[in-house]
């Protein structure tokens, strides 16, 4: 784990290409979730990795991930989305709105079943150089549509 963090820090320190036509890759590092329903024993540490590809830097992307979900099983989401610059922030950082459509395979280890779910995943991102902190909303069909809020970090190279 320490080696992975060191490599991530080194990649983050290299300047981002400035050519508008450059396509970029990113590594997503997953880690946290917060669940609205506090009565369920969810695991809120959701470690995992993913790969993001930007068709246009800071705009359109596809991403595939694999991580341990809150039910202690495997989730494999595949997303297509867009980031919209909303506002500049101090220290040269930027605030983005994020809109994605995601299909996700969930393996529920505790009950021995799996399911595929899909739908919109809205969120925000704060980008500072090569590093973007992503905060996304996991929605569901119910009277309380917000199921969880997740957090990840994407390092663009």
mmCIF file of C-alpha atoms in Angstrom:
data_model
loop_
_atom_site.group_PDB
_atom_site.id
_atom_site.type_symbol
_atom_site.label_atom_id
_atom_site.label_comp_id
_atom_site.label_asym_id
_atom_site.label_seq_id
_atom_site.Cartn_x
_atom_site.Cartn_y
_atom_site.Cartn_z
ATOM 1 C CA UNK A 1 0.000 0.000 0.000
ATOM 2 C CA UNK A 2 2.845 2.420 0.819
ATOM 3 C CA UNK A 3 4.444 1.743 -2.578
ATOM 4 C CA UNK A 4 1.167 2.444 -4.375
ATOM 5 C CA UNK A 5 0.808 5.772 -2.565
ATOM 6 C CA UNK A 6 4.410 6.698 -3.403
ATOM 7 C CA UNK A 7 3.888 5.914 -7.108
ATOM 8 C CA UNK A 8 0.632 7.908 -7.060
ATOM 9 C CA UNK A 9 2.402 10.908 -5.511
ATOM 10 C CA UNK A 10 5.190 10.772 -8.118
ATOM 11 C CA UNK A 11 2.721 10.609 -11.025
ATOM 12 C CA UNK A 12 0.713 13.483 -9.539
ATOM 13 C CA UNK A 13 3.839 15.676 -9.401
ATOM 14 C CA UNK A 14 4.425 15.556 -13.195
ATOM 15 C CA UNK A 15 2.809 18.450 -15.151
ATOM 16 C CA UNK A 16 -0.367 17.800 -17.165
ATOM 17 C CA UNK A 17 -0.033 18.165 -20.986
ATOM 18 C CA UNK A 18 -1.537 21.416 -22.234
ATOM 19 C CA UNK A 19 -2.388 20.455 -25.830
ATOM 20 C CA UNK A 20 -6.163 20.580 -26.284
ATOM 21 C CA UNK A 21 -6.196 17.448 -28.448
ATOM 22 C CA UNK A 22 -4.259 15.255 -26.007
ATOM 23 C CA UNK A 23 -6.062 12.179 -24.789
ATOM 24 C CA UNK A 24 -5.354 11.264 -21.206
ATOM 25 C CA UNK A 25 -5.475 8.230 -18.979
ATOM 26 C CA UNK A 26 -6.112 8.209 -15.266
ATOM 27 C CA UNK A 27 -5.932 5.769 -12.397
ATOM 28 C CA UNK A 28 -8.884 5.868 -9.998
ATOM 29 C CA UNK A 29 -8.230 4.958 -6.378
ATOM 30 C CA UNK A 30 -11.398 4.131 -4.462
ATOM 31 C CA UNK A 31 -11.758 4.189 -0.730
ATOM 32 C CA UNK A 32 -14.815 5.643 1.003
ATOM 33 C CA UNK A 33 -18.601 5.644 1.036
ATOM 34 C CA UNK A 34 -21.262 7.102 3.289
ATOM 35 C CA UNK A 35 -24.687 5.421 3.423
ATOM 36 C CA UNK A 36 -27.859 7.315 4.183
ATOM 37 C CA UNK A 37 -29.488 4.258 5.805
ATOM 38 C CA UNK A 38 -27.506 4.065 9.048
ATOM 39 C CA UNK A 39 -29.470 1.028 10.332
ATOM 40 C CA UNK A 40 -27.606 -1.366 7.990
ATOM 41 C CA UNK A 41 -24.088 -2.603 8.814
ATOM 42 C CA UNK A 42 -22.396 -1.289 5.663
ATOM 43 C CA UNK A 43 -18.612 -1.313 5.338
ATOM 44 C CA UNK A 44 -17.705 2.241 4.441
ATOM 45 C CA UNK A 45 -14.119 1.429 3.410
ATOM 46 C CA UNK A 46 -14.439 0.399 -0.238
ATOM 47 C CA UNK A 47 -10.905 -0.094 -1.546
ATOM 48 C CA UNK A 48 -10.389 -0.578 -5.258
ATOM 49 C CA UNK A 49 -8.754 0.591 -8.468
ATOM 50 C CA UNK A 50 -9.974 1.731 -11.839
ATOM 51 C CA UNK A 51 -8.825 3.057 -15.172
ATOM 52 C CA UNK A 52 -10.228 6.251 -16.718
ATOM 53 C CA UNK A 53 -9.768 7.431 -20.302
ATOM 54 C CA UNK A 54 -10.502 11.027 -21.306
ATOM 55 C CA UNK A 55 -11.552 11.528 -24.929
ATOM 56 C CA UNK A 56 -11.140 15.242 -24.357
ATOM 57 C CA UNK A 57 -9.158 16.379 -21.287
ATOM 58 C CA UNK A 58 -11.357 17.672 -18.464
ATOM 59 C CA UNK A 59 -14.494 16.770 -20.408
ATOM 60 C CA UNK A 60 -15.638 13.336 -21.697
ATOM 61 C CA UNK A 61 -14.490 10.047 -20.164
ATOM 62 C CA UNK A 62 -15.069 6.328 -19.806
ATOM 63 C CA UNK A 63 -14.026 4.446 -16.683
ATOM 64 C CA UNK A 64 -13.912 0.832 -15.504
ATOM 65 C CA UNK A 65 -13.313 -0.050 -11.852
ATOM 66 C CA UNK A 66 -13.150 -3.019 -9.507
ATOM 67 C CA UNK A 67 -13.610 -2.514 -5.779
ATOM 68 C CA UNK A 68 -14.878 -4.027 -2.585
ATOM 69 C CA UNK A 69 -18.381 -2.713 -2.065
ATOM 70 C CA UNK A 70 -20.202 -1.815 1.120
ATOM 71 C CA UNK A 71 -21.758 -5.294 1.326
ATOM 72 C CA UNK A 72 -18.274 -6.866 1.486
ATOM 73 C CA UNK A 73 -18.542 -8.182 -2.063
ATOM 74 C CA UNK A 74 -17.135 -7.200 -5.438
ATOM 75 C CA UNK A 75 -18.551 -4.383 -7.551
ATOM 76 C CA UNK A 76 -17.373 -3.763 -11.118
ATOM 77 C CA UNK A 77 -18.795 -0.490 -12.472
ATOM 78 C CA UNK A 78 -18.311 0.750 -16.044
ATOM 79 C CA UNK A 79 -19.171 4.408 -16.652
ATOM 80 C CA UNK A 80 -19.350 6.964 -19.443
ATOM 81 C CA UNK A 81 -19.618 10.581 -18.460
ATOM 82 C CA UNK A 82 -18.696 14.217 -18.708
ATOM 83 C CA UNK A 83 -17.083 16.759 -16.424
ATOM 84 C CA UNK A 84 -18.211 20.386 -16.642
ATOM 85 C CA UNK A 85 -16.026 23.173 -15.287
ATOM 86 C CA UNK A 86 -18.091 25.095 -12.780
ATOM 87 C CA UNK A 87 -15.709 27.457 -10.993
ATOM 88 C CA UNK A 88 -12.056 28.211 -10.355
ATOM 89 C CA UNK A 89 -10.769 27.516 -6.853
ATOM 90 C CA UNK A 90 -7.705 28.791 -4.963
ATOM 91 C CA UNK A 91 -4.226 27.426 -5.811
ATOM 92 C CA UNK A 92 -5.112 26.858 -9.478
ATOM 93 C CA UNK A 93 -7.682 24.170 -8.687
ATOM 94 C CA UNK A 94 -11.058 23.820 -10.446
ATOM 95 C CA UNK A 95 -14.532 22.679 -9.405
ATOM 96 C CA UNK A 96 -16.303 20.334 -11.841
ATOM 97 C CA UNK A 97 -19.837 19.031 -12.064
ATOM 98 C CA UNK A 98 -19.876 15.371 -13.116
ATOM 99 C CA UNK A 99 -22.626 13.457 -14.907
ATOM 100 C CA UNK A 100 -22.140 9.765 -15.667
ATOM 101 C CA UNK A 101 -24.186 6.778 -16.764
ATOM 102 C CA UNK A 102 -23.021 3.619 -15.008
ATOM 103 C CA UNK A 103 -23.663 -0.105 -15.316
ATOM 104 C CA UNK A 104 -22.374 -2.068 -12.322
ATOM 105 C CA UNK A 105 -22.044 -5.757 -11.508
ATOM 106 C CA UNK A 106 -22.566 -6.352 -7.778
ATOM 107 C CA UNK A 107 -21.545 -9.592 -6.081
ATOM 108 C CA UNK A 108 -23.261 -9.917 -2.702
ATOM 109 C CA UNK A 109 -20.885 -12.196 -0.798
ATOM 110 C CA UNK A 110 -23.029 -12.321 2.349
ATOM 111 C CA UNK A 111 -26.045 -13.827 0.546
ATOM 112 C CA UNK A 112 -24.277 -15.572 -2.356
ATOM 113 C CA UNK A 113 -25.946 -13.725 -5.240
ATOM 114 C CA UNK A 114 -25.095 -11.118 -7.872
ATOM 115 C CA UNK A 115 -26.979 -8.478 -9.850
ATOM 116 C CA UNK A 116 -26.349 -5.829 -12.519
ATOM 117 C CA UNK A 117 -27.666 -2.319 -11.865
ATOM 118 C CA UNK A 118 -27.489 0.753 -14.075
ATOM 119 C CA UNK A 119 -28.419 4.401 -13.930
ATOM 120 C CA UNK A 120 -27.229 7.984 -13.636
ATOM 121 C CA UNK A 121 -24.452 8.897 -11.220
ATOM 122 C CA UNK A 122 -24.132 12.654 -10.568
ATOM 123 C CA UNK A 123 -21.348 14.252 -8.593
ATOM 124 C CA UNK A 124 -18.651 16.855 -8.231
ATOM 125 C CA UNK A 125 -14.888 16.792 -8.617
ATOM 126 C CA UNK A 126 -12.123 19.087 -7.445
ATOM 127 C CA UNK A 127 -9.150 19.055 -9.785
ATOM 128 C CA UNK A 128 -5.710 20.311 -8.764
ATOM 129 C CA UNK A 129 -3.115 19.588 -11.453
ATOM 130 C CA UNK A 130 -3.062 15.848 -12.114
ATOM 131 C CA UNK A 131 -5.208 14.944 -9.101
ATOM 132 C CA UNK A 132 -9.023 14.977 -9.032
ATOM 133 C CA UNK A 133 -11.026 14.201 -5.909
ATOM 134 C CA UNK A 134 -14.405 12.785 -6.939
ATOM 135 C CA UNK A 135 -17.544 12.760 -4.795
ATOM 136 C CA UNK A 136 -20.405 10.871 -6.433
ATOM 137 C CA UNK A 137 -24.031 10.131 -5.494
ATOM 138 C CA UNK A 138 -25.289 6.545 -5.777
ATOM 139 C CA UNK A 139 -28.995 6.710 -6.552
ATOM 140 C CA UNK A 140 -31.780 4.144 -6.249
ATOM 141 C CA UNK A 141 -35.448 3.823 -7.133
ATOM 142 C CA UNK A 142 -37.271 4.569 -3.894
ATOM 143 C CA UNK A 143 -38.903 7.321 -1.889
ATOM 144 C CA UNK A 144 -35.372 8.166 -0.649
ATOM 145 C CA UNK A 145 -33.375 8.227 -3.909
ATOM 146 C CA UNK A 146 -29.937 8.882 -2.364
ATOM 147 C CA UNK A 147 -28.456 5.518 -1.350
ATOM 148 C CA UNK A 148 -24.850 6.559 -0.731
ATOM 149 C CA UNK A 149 -22.124 9.093 -1.373
ATOM 150 C CA UNK A 150 -18.788 7.708 -2.575
ATOM 151 C CA UNK A 151 -15.317 9.217 -2.794
ATOM 152 C CA UNK A 152 -12.373 8.419 -5.015
ATOM 153 C CA UNK A 153 -9.229 10.083 -6.312
ATOM 154 C CA UNK A 154 -8.237 10.070 -9.983
ATOM 155 C CA UNK A 155 -4.613 10.656 -10.950
ATOM 156 C CA UNK A 156 -4.326 11.756 -14.585
ATOM 157 C CA UNK A 157 -1.193 10.959 -16.586
#
